[in-house]
Coordinates of C-alpha atoms in Angstrom, one line a residue:
Chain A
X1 CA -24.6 -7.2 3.1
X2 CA -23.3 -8.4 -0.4
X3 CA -19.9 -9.3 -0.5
X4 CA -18.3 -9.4 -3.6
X5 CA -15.3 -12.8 -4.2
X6 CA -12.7 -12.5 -6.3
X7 CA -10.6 -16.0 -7.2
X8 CA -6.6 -15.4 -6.9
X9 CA -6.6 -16.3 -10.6
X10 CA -8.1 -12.8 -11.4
X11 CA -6.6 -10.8 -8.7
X12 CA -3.4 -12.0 -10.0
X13 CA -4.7 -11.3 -13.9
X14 CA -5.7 -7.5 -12.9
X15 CA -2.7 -6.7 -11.7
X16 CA -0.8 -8.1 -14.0
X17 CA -2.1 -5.9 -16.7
X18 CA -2.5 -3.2 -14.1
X19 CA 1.6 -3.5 -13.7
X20 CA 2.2 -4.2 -17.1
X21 CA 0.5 -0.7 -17.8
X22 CA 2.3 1.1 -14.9
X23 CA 5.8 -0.2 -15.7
X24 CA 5.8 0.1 -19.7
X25 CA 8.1 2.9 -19.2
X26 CA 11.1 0.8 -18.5
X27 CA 11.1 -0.2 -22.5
X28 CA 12.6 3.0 -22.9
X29 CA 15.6 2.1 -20.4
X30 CA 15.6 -1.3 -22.4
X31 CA 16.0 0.8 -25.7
X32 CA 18.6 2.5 -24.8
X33 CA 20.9 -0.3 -23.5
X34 CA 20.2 -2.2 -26.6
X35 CA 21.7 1.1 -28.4
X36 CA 24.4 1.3 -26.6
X37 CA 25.2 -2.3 -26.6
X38 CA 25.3 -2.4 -30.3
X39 CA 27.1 0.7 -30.6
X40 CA 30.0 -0.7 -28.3
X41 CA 29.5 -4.7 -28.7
X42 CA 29.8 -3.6 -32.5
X43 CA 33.9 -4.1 -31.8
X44 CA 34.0 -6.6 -29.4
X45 CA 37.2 -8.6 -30.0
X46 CA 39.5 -7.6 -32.7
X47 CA 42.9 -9.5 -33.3
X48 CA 45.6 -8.6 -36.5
X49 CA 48.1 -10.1 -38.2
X50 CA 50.6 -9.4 -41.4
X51 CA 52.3 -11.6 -43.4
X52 CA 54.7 -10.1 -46.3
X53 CA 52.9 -6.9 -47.8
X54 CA 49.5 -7.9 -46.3
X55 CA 47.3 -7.3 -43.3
X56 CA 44.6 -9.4 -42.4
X57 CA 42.3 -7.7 -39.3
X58 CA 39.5 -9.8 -37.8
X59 CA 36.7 -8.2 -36.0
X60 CA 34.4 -9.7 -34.1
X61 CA 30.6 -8.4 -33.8
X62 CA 28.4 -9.9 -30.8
X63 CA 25.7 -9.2 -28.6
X64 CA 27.1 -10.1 -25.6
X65 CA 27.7 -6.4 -24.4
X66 CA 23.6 -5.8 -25.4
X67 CA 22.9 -8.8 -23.3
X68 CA 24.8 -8.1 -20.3
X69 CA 23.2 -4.2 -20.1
X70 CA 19.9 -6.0 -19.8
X71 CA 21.2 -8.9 -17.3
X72 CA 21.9 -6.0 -15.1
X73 CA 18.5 -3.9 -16.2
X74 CA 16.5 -7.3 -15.2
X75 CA 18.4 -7.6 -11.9
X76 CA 17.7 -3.9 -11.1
X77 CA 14.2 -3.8 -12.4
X78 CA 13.9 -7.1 -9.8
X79 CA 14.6 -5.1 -7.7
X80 CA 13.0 -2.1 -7.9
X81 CA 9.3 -3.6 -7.6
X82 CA 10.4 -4.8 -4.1
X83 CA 10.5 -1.1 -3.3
X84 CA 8.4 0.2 -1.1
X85 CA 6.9 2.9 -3.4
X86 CA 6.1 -0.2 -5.8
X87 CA 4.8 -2.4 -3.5
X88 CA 2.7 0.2 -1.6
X89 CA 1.1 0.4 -4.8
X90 CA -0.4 -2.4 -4.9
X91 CA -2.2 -2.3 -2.3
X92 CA -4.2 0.8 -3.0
X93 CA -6.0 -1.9 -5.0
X94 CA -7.5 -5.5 -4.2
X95 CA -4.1 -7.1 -3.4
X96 CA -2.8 -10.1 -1.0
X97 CA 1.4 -10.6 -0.6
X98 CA 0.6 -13.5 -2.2
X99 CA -1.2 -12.2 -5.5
X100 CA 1.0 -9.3 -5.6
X101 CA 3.9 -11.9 -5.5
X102 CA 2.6 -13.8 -8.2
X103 CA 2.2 -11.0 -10.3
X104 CA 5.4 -9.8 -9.9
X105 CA 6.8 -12.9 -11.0
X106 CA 4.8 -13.4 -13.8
X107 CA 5.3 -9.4 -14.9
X108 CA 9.0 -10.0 -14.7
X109 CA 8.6 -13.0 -17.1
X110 CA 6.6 -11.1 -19.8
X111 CA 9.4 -8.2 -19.4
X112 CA 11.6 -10.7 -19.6
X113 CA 10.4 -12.4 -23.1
X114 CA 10.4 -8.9 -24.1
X115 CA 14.0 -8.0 -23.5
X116 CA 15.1 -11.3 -24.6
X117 CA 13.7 -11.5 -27.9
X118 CA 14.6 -7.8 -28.3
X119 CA 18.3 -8.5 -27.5
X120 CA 18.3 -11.4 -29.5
X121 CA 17.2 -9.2 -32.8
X122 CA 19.6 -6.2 -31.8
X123 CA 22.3 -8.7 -33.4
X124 CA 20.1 -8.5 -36.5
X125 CA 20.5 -4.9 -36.2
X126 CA 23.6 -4.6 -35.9
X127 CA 24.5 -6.6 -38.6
X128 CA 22.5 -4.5 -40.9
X129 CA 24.6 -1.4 -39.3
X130 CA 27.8 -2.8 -39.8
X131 CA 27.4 -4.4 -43.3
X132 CA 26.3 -0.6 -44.1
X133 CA 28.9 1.6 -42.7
X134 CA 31.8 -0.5 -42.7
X135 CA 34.2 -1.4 -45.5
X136 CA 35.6 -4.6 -44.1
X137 CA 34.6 -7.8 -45.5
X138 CA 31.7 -10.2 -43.7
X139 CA 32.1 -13.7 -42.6
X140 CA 28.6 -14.2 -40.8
X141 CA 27.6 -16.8 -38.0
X142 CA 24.9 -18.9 -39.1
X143 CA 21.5 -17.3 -38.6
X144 CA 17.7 -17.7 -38.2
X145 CA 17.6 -19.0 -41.4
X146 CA 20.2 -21.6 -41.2
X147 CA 19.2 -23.1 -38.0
X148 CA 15.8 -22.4 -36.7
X149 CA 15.4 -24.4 -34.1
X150 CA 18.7 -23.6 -32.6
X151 CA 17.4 -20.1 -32.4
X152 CA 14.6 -20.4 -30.7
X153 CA 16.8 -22.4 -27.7
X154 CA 19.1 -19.7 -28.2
X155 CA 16.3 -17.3 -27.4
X156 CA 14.4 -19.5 -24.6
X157 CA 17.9 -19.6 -22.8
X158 CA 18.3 -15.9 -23.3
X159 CA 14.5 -15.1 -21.9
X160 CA 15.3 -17.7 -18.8
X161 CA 18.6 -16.5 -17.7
X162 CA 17.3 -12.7 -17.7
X163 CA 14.0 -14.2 -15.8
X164 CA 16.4 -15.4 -13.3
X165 CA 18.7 -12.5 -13.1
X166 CA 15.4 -10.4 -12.3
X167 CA 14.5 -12.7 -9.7
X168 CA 18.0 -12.6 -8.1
X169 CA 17.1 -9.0 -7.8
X170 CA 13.8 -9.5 -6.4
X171 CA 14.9 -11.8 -3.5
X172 CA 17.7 -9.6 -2.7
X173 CA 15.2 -6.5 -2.7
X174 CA 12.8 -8.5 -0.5
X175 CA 15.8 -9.6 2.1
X176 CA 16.6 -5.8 2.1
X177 CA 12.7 -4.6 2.6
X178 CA 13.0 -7.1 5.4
X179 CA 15.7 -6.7 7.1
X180 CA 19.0 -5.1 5.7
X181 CA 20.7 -7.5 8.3
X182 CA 19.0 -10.4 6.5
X183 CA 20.3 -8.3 3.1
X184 CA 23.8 -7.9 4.0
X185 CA 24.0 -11.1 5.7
X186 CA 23.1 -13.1 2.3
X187 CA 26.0 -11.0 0.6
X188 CA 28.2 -11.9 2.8
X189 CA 27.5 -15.5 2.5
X190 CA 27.9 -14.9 -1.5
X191 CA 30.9 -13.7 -1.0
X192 CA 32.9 -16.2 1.4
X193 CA 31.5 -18.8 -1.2
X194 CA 33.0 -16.9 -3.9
X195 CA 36.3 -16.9 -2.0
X196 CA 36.1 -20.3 -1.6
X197 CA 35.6 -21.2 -5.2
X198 CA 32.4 -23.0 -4.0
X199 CA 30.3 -20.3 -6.1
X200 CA 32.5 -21.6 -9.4
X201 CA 31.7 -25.4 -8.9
X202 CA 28.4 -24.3 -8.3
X203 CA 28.3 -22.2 -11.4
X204 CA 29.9 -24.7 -13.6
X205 CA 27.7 -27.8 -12.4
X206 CA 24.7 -25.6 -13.1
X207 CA 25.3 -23.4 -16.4
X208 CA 28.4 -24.8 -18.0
X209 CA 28.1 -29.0 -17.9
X210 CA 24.7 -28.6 -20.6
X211 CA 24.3 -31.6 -23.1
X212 CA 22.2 -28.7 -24.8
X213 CA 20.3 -25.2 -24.2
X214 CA 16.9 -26.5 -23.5
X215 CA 18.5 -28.4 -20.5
X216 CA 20.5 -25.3 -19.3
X217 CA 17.0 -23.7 -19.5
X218 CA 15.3 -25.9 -17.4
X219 CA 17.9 -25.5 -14.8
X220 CA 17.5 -22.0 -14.8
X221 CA 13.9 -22.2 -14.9
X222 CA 13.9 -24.3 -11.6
X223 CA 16.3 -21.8 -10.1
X224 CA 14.2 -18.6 -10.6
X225 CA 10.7 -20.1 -9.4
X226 CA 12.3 -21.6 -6.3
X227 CA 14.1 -17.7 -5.6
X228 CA 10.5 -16.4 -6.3
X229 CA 9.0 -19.1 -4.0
X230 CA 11.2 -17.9 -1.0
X231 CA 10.9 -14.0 -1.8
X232 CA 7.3 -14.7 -1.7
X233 CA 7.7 -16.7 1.6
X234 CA 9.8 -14.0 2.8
X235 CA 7.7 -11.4 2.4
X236 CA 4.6 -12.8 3.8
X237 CA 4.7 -10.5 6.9
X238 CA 5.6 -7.8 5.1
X239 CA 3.7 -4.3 6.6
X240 CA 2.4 -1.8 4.0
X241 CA 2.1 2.2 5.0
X242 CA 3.8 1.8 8.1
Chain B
X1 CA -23.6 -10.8 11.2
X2 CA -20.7 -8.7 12.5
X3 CA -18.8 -6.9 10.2
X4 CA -16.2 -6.5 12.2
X5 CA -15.5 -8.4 15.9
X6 CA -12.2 -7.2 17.5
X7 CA -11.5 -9.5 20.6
X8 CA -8.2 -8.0 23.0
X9 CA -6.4 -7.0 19.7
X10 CA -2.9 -5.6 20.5
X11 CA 0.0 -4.4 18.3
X12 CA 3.4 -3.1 19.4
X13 CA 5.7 -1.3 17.9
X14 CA 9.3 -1.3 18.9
X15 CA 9.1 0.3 22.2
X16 CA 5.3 1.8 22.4
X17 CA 2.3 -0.2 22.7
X18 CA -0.2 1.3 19.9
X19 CA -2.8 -0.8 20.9
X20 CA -3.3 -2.6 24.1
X21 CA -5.9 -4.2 24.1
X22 CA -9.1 -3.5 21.8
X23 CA -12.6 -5.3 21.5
X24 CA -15.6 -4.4 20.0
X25 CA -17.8 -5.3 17.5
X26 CA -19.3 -3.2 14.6
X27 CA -22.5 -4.7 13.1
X28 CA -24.2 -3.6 9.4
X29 CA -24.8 -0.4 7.7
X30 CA -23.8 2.0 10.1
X31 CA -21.1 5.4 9.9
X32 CA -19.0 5.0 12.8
X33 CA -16.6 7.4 14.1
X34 CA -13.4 6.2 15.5
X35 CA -12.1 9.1 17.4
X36 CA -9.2 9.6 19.5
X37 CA -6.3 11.8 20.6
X38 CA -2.8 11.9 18.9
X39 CA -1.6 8.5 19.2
X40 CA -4.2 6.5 20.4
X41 CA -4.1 3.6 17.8
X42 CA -6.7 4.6 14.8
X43 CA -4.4 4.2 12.1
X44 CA -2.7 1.3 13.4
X45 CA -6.7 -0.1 14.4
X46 CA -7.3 0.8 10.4
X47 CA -4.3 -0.6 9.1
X48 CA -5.0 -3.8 10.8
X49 CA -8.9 -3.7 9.5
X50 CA -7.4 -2.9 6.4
X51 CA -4.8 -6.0 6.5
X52 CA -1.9 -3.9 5.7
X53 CA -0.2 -4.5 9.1
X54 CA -1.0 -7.8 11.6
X55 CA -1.6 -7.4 15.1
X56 CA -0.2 -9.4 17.4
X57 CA -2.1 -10.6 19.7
X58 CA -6.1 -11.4 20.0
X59 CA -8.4 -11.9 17.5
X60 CA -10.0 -9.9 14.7
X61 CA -12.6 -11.1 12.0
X62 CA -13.3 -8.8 9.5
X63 CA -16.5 -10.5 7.6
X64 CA -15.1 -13.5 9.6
X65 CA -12.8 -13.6 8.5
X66 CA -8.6 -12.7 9.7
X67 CA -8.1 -9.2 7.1
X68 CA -4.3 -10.1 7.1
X69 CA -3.6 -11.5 3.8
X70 CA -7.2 -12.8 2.8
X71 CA -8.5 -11.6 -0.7
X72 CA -12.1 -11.6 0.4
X73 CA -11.7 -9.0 3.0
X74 CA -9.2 -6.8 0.5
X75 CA -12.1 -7.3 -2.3
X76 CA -14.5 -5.7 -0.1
X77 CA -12.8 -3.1 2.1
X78 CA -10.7 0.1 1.1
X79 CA -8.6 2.3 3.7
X80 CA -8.2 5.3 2.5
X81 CA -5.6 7.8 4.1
X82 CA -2.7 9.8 3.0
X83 CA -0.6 7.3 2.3
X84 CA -2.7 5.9 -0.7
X85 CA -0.2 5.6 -3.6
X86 CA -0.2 5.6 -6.7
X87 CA 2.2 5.0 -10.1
X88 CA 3.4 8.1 -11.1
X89 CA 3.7 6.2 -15.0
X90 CA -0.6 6.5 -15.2
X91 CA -2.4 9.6 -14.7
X92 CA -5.3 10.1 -12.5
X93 CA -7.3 9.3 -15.3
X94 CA -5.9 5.9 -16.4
X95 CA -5.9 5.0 -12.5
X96 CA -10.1 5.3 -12.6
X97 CA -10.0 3.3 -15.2
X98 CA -8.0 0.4 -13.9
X99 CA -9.7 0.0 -10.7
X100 CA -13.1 -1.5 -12.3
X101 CA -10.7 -4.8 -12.9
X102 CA -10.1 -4.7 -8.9
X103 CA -13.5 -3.7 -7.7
X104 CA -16.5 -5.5 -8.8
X105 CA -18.8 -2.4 -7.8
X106 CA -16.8 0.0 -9.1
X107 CA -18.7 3.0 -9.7
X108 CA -17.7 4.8 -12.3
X109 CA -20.0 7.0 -13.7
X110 CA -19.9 8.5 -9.7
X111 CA -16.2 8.6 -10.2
X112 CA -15.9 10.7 -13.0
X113 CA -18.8 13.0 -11.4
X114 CA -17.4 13.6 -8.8
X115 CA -14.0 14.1 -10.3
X116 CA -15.1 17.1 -12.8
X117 CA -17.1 18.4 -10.1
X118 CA -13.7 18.7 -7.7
X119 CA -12.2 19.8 -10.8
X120 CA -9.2 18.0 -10.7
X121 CA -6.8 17.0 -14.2
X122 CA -7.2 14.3 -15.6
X123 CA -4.4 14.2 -16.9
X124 CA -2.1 14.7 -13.6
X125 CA -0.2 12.0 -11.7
X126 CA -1.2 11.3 -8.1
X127 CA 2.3 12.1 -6.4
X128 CA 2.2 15.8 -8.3
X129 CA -0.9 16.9 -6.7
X130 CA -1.0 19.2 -4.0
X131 CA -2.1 17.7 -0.8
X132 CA -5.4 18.9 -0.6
X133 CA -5.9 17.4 -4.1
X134 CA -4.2 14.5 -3.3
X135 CA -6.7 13.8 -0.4
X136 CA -9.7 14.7 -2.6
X137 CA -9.0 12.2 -5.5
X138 CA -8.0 9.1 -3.1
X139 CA -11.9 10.0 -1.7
X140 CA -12.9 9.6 -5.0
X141 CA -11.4 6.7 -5.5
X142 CA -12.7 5.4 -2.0
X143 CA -16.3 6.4 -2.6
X144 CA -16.4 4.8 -5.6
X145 CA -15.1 1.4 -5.2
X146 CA -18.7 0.8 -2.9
X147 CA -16.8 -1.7 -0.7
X148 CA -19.0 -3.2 1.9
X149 CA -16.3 -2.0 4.8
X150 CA -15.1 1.4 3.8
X151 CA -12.7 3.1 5.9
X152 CA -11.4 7.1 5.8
X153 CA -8.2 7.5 8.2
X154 CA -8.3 11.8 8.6
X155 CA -9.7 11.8 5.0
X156 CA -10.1 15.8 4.9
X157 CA -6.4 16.6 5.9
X158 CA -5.5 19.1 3.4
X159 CA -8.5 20.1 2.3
X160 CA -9.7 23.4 2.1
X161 CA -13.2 24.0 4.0
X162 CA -15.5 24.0 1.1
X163 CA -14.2 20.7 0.2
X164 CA -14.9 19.6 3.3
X165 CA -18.3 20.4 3.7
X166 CA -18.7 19.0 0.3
X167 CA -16.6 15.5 1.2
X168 CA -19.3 15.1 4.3
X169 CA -22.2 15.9 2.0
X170 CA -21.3 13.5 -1.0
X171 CA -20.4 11.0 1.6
X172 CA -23.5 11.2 3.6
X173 CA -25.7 11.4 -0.2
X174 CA -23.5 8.0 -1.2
X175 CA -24.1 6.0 2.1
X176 CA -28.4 6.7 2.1
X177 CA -28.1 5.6 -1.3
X178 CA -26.0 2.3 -1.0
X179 CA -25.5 1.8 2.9
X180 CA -22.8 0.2 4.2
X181 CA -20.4 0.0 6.9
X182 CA -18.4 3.3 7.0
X183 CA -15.5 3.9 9.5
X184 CA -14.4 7.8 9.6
X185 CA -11.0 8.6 11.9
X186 CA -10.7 12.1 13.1
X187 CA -9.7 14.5 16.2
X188 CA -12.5 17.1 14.9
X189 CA -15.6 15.1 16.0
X190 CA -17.5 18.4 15.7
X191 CA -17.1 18.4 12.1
X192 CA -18.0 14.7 11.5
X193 CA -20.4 14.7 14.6
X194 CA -23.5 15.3 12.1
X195 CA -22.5 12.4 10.3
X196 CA -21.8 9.8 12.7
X197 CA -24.6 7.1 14.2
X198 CA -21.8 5.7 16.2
X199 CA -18.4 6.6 18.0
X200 CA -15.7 4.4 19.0
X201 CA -13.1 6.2 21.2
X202 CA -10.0 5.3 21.7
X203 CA -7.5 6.2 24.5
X204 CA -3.7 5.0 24.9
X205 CA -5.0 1.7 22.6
X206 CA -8.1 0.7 24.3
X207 CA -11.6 1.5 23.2
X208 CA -13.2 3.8 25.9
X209 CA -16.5 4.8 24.7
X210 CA -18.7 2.5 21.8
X211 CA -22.0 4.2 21.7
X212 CA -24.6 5.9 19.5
X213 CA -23.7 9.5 19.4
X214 CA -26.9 10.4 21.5
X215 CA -25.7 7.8 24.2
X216 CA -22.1 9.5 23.7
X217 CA -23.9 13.0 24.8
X218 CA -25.4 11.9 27.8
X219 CA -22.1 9.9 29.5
X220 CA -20.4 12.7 30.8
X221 CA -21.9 16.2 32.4
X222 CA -20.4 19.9 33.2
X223 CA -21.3 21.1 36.9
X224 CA -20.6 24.3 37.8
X225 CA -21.4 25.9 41.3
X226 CA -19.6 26.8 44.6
X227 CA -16.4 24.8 44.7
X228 CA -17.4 23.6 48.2
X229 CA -20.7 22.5 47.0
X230 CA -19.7 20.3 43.4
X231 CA -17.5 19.0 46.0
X232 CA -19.6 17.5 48.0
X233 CA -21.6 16.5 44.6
X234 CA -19.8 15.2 43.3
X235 CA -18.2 13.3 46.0
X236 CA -16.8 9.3 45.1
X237 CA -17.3 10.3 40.9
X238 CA -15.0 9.8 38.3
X239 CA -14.2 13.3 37.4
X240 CA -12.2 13.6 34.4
X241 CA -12.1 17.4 34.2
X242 CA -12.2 20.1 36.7
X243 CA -10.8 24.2 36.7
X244 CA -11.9 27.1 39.2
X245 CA -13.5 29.7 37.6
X246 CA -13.1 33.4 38.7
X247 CA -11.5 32.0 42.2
X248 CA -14.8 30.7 43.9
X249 CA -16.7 28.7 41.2
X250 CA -15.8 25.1 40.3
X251 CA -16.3 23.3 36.9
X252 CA -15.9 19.9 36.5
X253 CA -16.9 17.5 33.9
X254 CA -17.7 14.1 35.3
X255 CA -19.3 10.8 34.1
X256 CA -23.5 11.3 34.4
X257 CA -25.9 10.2 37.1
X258 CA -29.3 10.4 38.5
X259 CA -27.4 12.0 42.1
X260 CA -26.8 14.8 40.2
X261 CA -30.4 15.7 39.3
X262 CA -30.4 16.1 44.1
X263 CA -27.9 18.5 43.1
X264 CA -29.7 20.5 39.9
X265 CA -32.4 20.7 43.0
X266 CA -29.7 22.4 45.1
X267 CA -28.8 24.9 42.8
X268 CA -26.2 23.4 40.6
X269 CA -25.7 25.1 36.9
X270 CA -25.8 21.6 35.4
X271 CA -24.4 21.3 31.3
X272 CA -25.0 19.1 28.7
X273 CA -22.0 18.4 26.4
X274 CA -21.7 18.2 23.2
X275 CA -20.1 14.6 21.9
X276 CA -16.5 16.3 20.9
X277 CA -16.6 17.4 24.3
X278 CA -17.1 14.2 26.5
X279 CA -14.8 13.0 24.2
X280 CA -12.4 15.3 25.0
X281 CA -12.5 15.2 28.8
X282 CA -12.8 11.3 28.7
X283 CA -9.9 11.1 27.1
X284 CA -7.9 14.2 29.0
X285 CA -4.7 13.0 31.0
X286 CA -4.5 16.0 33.3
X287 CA -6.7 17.5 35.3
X288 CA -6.4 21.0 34.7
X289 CA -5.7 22.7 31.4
X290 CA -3.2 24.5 29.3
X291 CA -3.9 27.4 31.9
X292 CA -2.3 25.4 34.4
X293 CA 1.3 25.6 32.5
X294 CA 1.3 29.3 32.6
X295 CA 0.4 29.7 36.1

C-alpha cells in the first residue's frame, strides 16, 4: 500500500488556485458595479448658490457609491461560498473543513485586493469621464501623485474593510448552513444592539476614533481573521452530500 | 495493515437509525461489494469512509486513521456517487486538469482515454450533462485519481447498458493493473457479482454477511420437496424464505448445513444459489413474497 501525504500548506495552495479559477467569473459582477457606480457616484452631492447676476454650482464627484456596490458584492460573494453547491465542491477534491476554510479566507482576500484597487482607480476613471464630457470647471482632490503614501493607506484600508465585509458574509452564511436558528438568532442580537445604540459606540470606538488609516486597518484586519476563525470553528461538523 | 477497521460504528439521523451498529475490517487490494436493500446504510457507511459525514458512535480508522476531517485519508480516498459536484464556471476539461494539483497519482493520460473513448465534450459543464453522462465522467474522474481506498456508491445509475458493461470492464482492467482497495455499492449484485472478491451485506445498519463471494454462495440453500417433509428438514433452521409451490411442494431458502445432505439422501431437490440470491433472502423481512399481497 503506498499512501500518498499532502501538507495543509498545499492542500490549501491547490485550492486556492483551483477557486480562484472557478470563481473568476464574479469580475464581471465587479465590472459592472464599478460602471454603475461611476455613472451615478459621478453626481454625488451638488449644492448652488447666486449672488447678483451670477450662479456658482458645485458638484461633487466620489467613489463612495462604487465602493459601497462592492461592500455589498464582498458581503454577498462571502456569502455565497458558504453555499452548499460551493462548498460541496470542494470536496469532490482533496479537501478538509479546515483547508477549505483557509482557502476561502485567503480567496476572499485576493478578491478583495482585486476589487479594492479596482474601486480605488474607477475614481481615476471617472475623472477622465467627467473632465471629457462635462463643461463645468475642475477643482481636483489631491491625487496619487501628490501624496503617495497616503494612497496606498487609502487603498490598504479600502482592500481591509471589503475583506471584512466578505467575511461578515461568510460567518453569516456559515451560521445559516448550520443552523438558520443560529442565523436568525445572531440577527436578532444585531439588531437589539442596534436599538440600543450599543452597535454605534461600538462602530465609533472601532472605525471612527483612528489617529490614521494604517491603524483603522489593523483593527479591521483583527476583526475579519477572528470572524473567519469562528466561521471556520463553526463549521467544523459541517456534513457534505447529505 | 487494515485499510479500513469499523468497530460498532453508528449514525442517526433525526428519527431513523441508518446505522446501528457496524464492524468489520477490510484488509489490502481487494474489490469488495457492499450490498444492501434500500436503506440499509451504504451511503451513509460511504460517506463516513469518505469523511464527508461523522458517525456517532464507535470507532472507524480508515488507514488508521479517523476519515472525518484528516487530509491523509481525503489525499488517498475518493467517493464517488451522484452527488459529485462540480463548478459550473470550468468545463469538464479544465476540471481534469485541475485535479493533478489534488491527487498525487493522478492519471491523466487514462483520464483523457477514457474520456474520448466515452465520448463526452470537453467542453461541457458537469451540471449540464445528462445523468448517464454525468455518472460516466465522475467514474472517470474516480478511476483516475488511483487513490489507495476508492469507493463507487451505485456508480452505473444512469447509464445505459453498454456503458455498463464497459464501466465493469475498464474498472476490472484498472484494478489488475494498479490494485487497490475498491468498494462498489449496489442492489444489482448480479451485475457486479463477476467483479467482486468480497461482499459486505448490510441489513437495517448492521453488517450481515462479510465473506468471499464463494463463501457468500454456499451460506444459504433452496429446498424444495413435500411441504411435510422440508418441514421436518428443516426443523429448528433459520429459514429466511419459504412459498408453496403448486399447493403441495414447499420451497424454502435457509442457512446451509451438513443435515441437509440426510435429506438430499431422502429425496430432497436441493439448490445452490447464486450470491444475489442469498443476499436477497438473508436480507428479506417477510416471509412470503409479493404473491402474498395479492392473495
Amino acid at each position: 500500500m503506498f499512501l500518498s501525504n499532502s501538507s495543509l500548506f498545499s492542500v490549501v495552495k491547490a485550492q486556492v488556485k483551483y477557486k480562484i479559477n472557478a470563481y473568476n467569473g464574479l469580475i464581471y459582477s465587479l465590472i459592472i458595479l464599478q460602471v454603475l457606480g461611476i455613472m451615478l457616484g459621478g453626481v454625488a452631492g451638488s449644492s448652488g448658490t447666486s449672488i447678483n447676476n451670477t450662479t456658482i454650482s458645485l458638484n461633487t464627484s466620489t467613489i463612495d457609491l462604487s465602493f459601497i456596490f462592492v461592500s455589498l458584492l464582498a458581503i454577498s460573494v462571502g456569502n455565497l461560498i458558504t453555499t452548499k453547491a460551493y462548498r460541496y465542491d470542494d470536496f469532490s477534491f482533496v479537501a478538509t473543513r479546515l483547508s477549505s476554510s483557509i482557502a476561502n479566507c485567503i480567496v476572499l482576500l485576493i478578491f478583495s485586493c482585486f476589487a479594492g484597487v479596482t474601486t480605488y482607480f474607477s475614481g481615476y476613471v471617472m475623472r477622465l469621464i467627467l473632465r471629457v464630457n462635462s463643461s463645468y470647471e475642475f477643482v481636483d482632490s489631491p491625487s496619487i501623485l501628490n501624496d503617495p503614501l497616503s494612497f496606498l493607506l487609502t487603498i490598504i484600508a479600502i482592500i481591509t474593510i471589503l475583506w471584512m465585509f466578505s467575511s461578515i458574509g461568510y460567518i453569516a452564511g456559515t451560521l445559516f448552513q448550520k443552523h438558520k436558528l443560529l442565523f436568525f438568532g445572531a440577527v436578532v442580537i444585531m439588531v437589539m444592539l442596534l436599538i440600543a445604540g450599543t452597535w454605534v459606540r461600538i462602530s465609533e470606538a472601532i472605525f471612527v476614533e483612528n489617529g490614521s488609516l494604517l491603524i483603522l486597518a489593523m483593527k479591521t484586519i483583527v476583526i475579519t481573521i477572528s470572524l473567519f476563525v469562528i466561521s471556520t470553528a463553526i463549521s467544523k461538523r459541517l456534513g457534505v452530500r447529505t | 495493515m487494515n485499510v479500513i477497521d469499523c468497530q460498532k460504528v453508528s449514525k442517526g439521523f433525526r428519527r431513523t437509525n441508518a446505522l446501528e451498529s457496524i464492524s468489520f475490517q477490510l484488509t489490502d487490494q481487494k474489490i469488495t461489494g457492499v450490498i444492501g436493500r434500500n436503506g440499509a446504510g451504504k451511503t451513509t457507511l460511504l460517506k463516513i469512509l469518505a469523511g464527508l459525514t461523522k458517525h456517532k458512535s464507535g470507532e472507524v480508522n480508515v488507514f488508521g486513521k479517523n476519515p472525518y476531517n484528516n487530509l491523509m485519508v481525503s489525499a488517498n480516498s475518493i467517493l464517488v456517487d451522484d452527488q459529485m459536484t462540480f463548478p459550473d464556471s470550468l468545463t469538464l476539461e479544465e476540471l481534469l486538469r485541475s485535479a493533478p494539483a489534488f491527487y498525487k497519482r493522478w492519471d491523466a493520460q487514462l483520464a483523457s482515454r477514457l474520456f474520448q473513448y466515452f465520448k463526452l465534450d470537453s467542453k461541457q459543464q458537469h451540471s449540464k450533462l445528462s445523468k448517464g453522462a454525468r455518472a460516466t465522467f465522475n467514474m472517470i474522474f474516480g478511476l483516475s485519481t488511483r487513490c489507495e481506498l476508492t469507493m463507487f456508491d451505485e456508480p452505473t445509475n444512469g447509464m445505459d447498458e453498454a456503458v455498463r458493461t464497459d464501466f465493469y470492464r475498464a474498472l476490472l482492467k484498472d484494478y489488475i493493473t494498479h490494485p487497490r482497495s475498491i468498494l462498489i455499492s449496489s442492489h444489482h449484485l448480479a451485475e457486479i457479482e463477476h467483479l467482486l472478491e468480497d461482499i459486505l451485506l448490510i441489513h437495517n445498519g448492521n453488517v450481515v454477511l462479510h465473506d468471499s463471494i464463494d463463501e457468500v454462495k454456499e451460506f444459504a440453500v433452496a429446498v424444495q420437496g413435500p411441504i411435510a417433509d422440508v418441514e421436518r428438514w428443516t426443523a429448528g433452521e433459520k429459514v429466511f424464505h419459504s412459498k408453496i409451490i403448486d399447493g403441495q411442494r414447499l420451497y424454502v431458502v435457509v442457512k446451509n448445513n451438513l443435515e441437509l445432505e440426510r435429506a438430499r439422501l431422502e429425496g430432497a431437490f436441493i439448490q445452490v444459489l447464486s450470491a444475489s440470491e442469498v443476499c436477497m433472502y438473508v436480507t428479506s423481512e417477510t416471509k412470503g413474497g409479493i404473491d402474498d399481497v395479492f392473495k
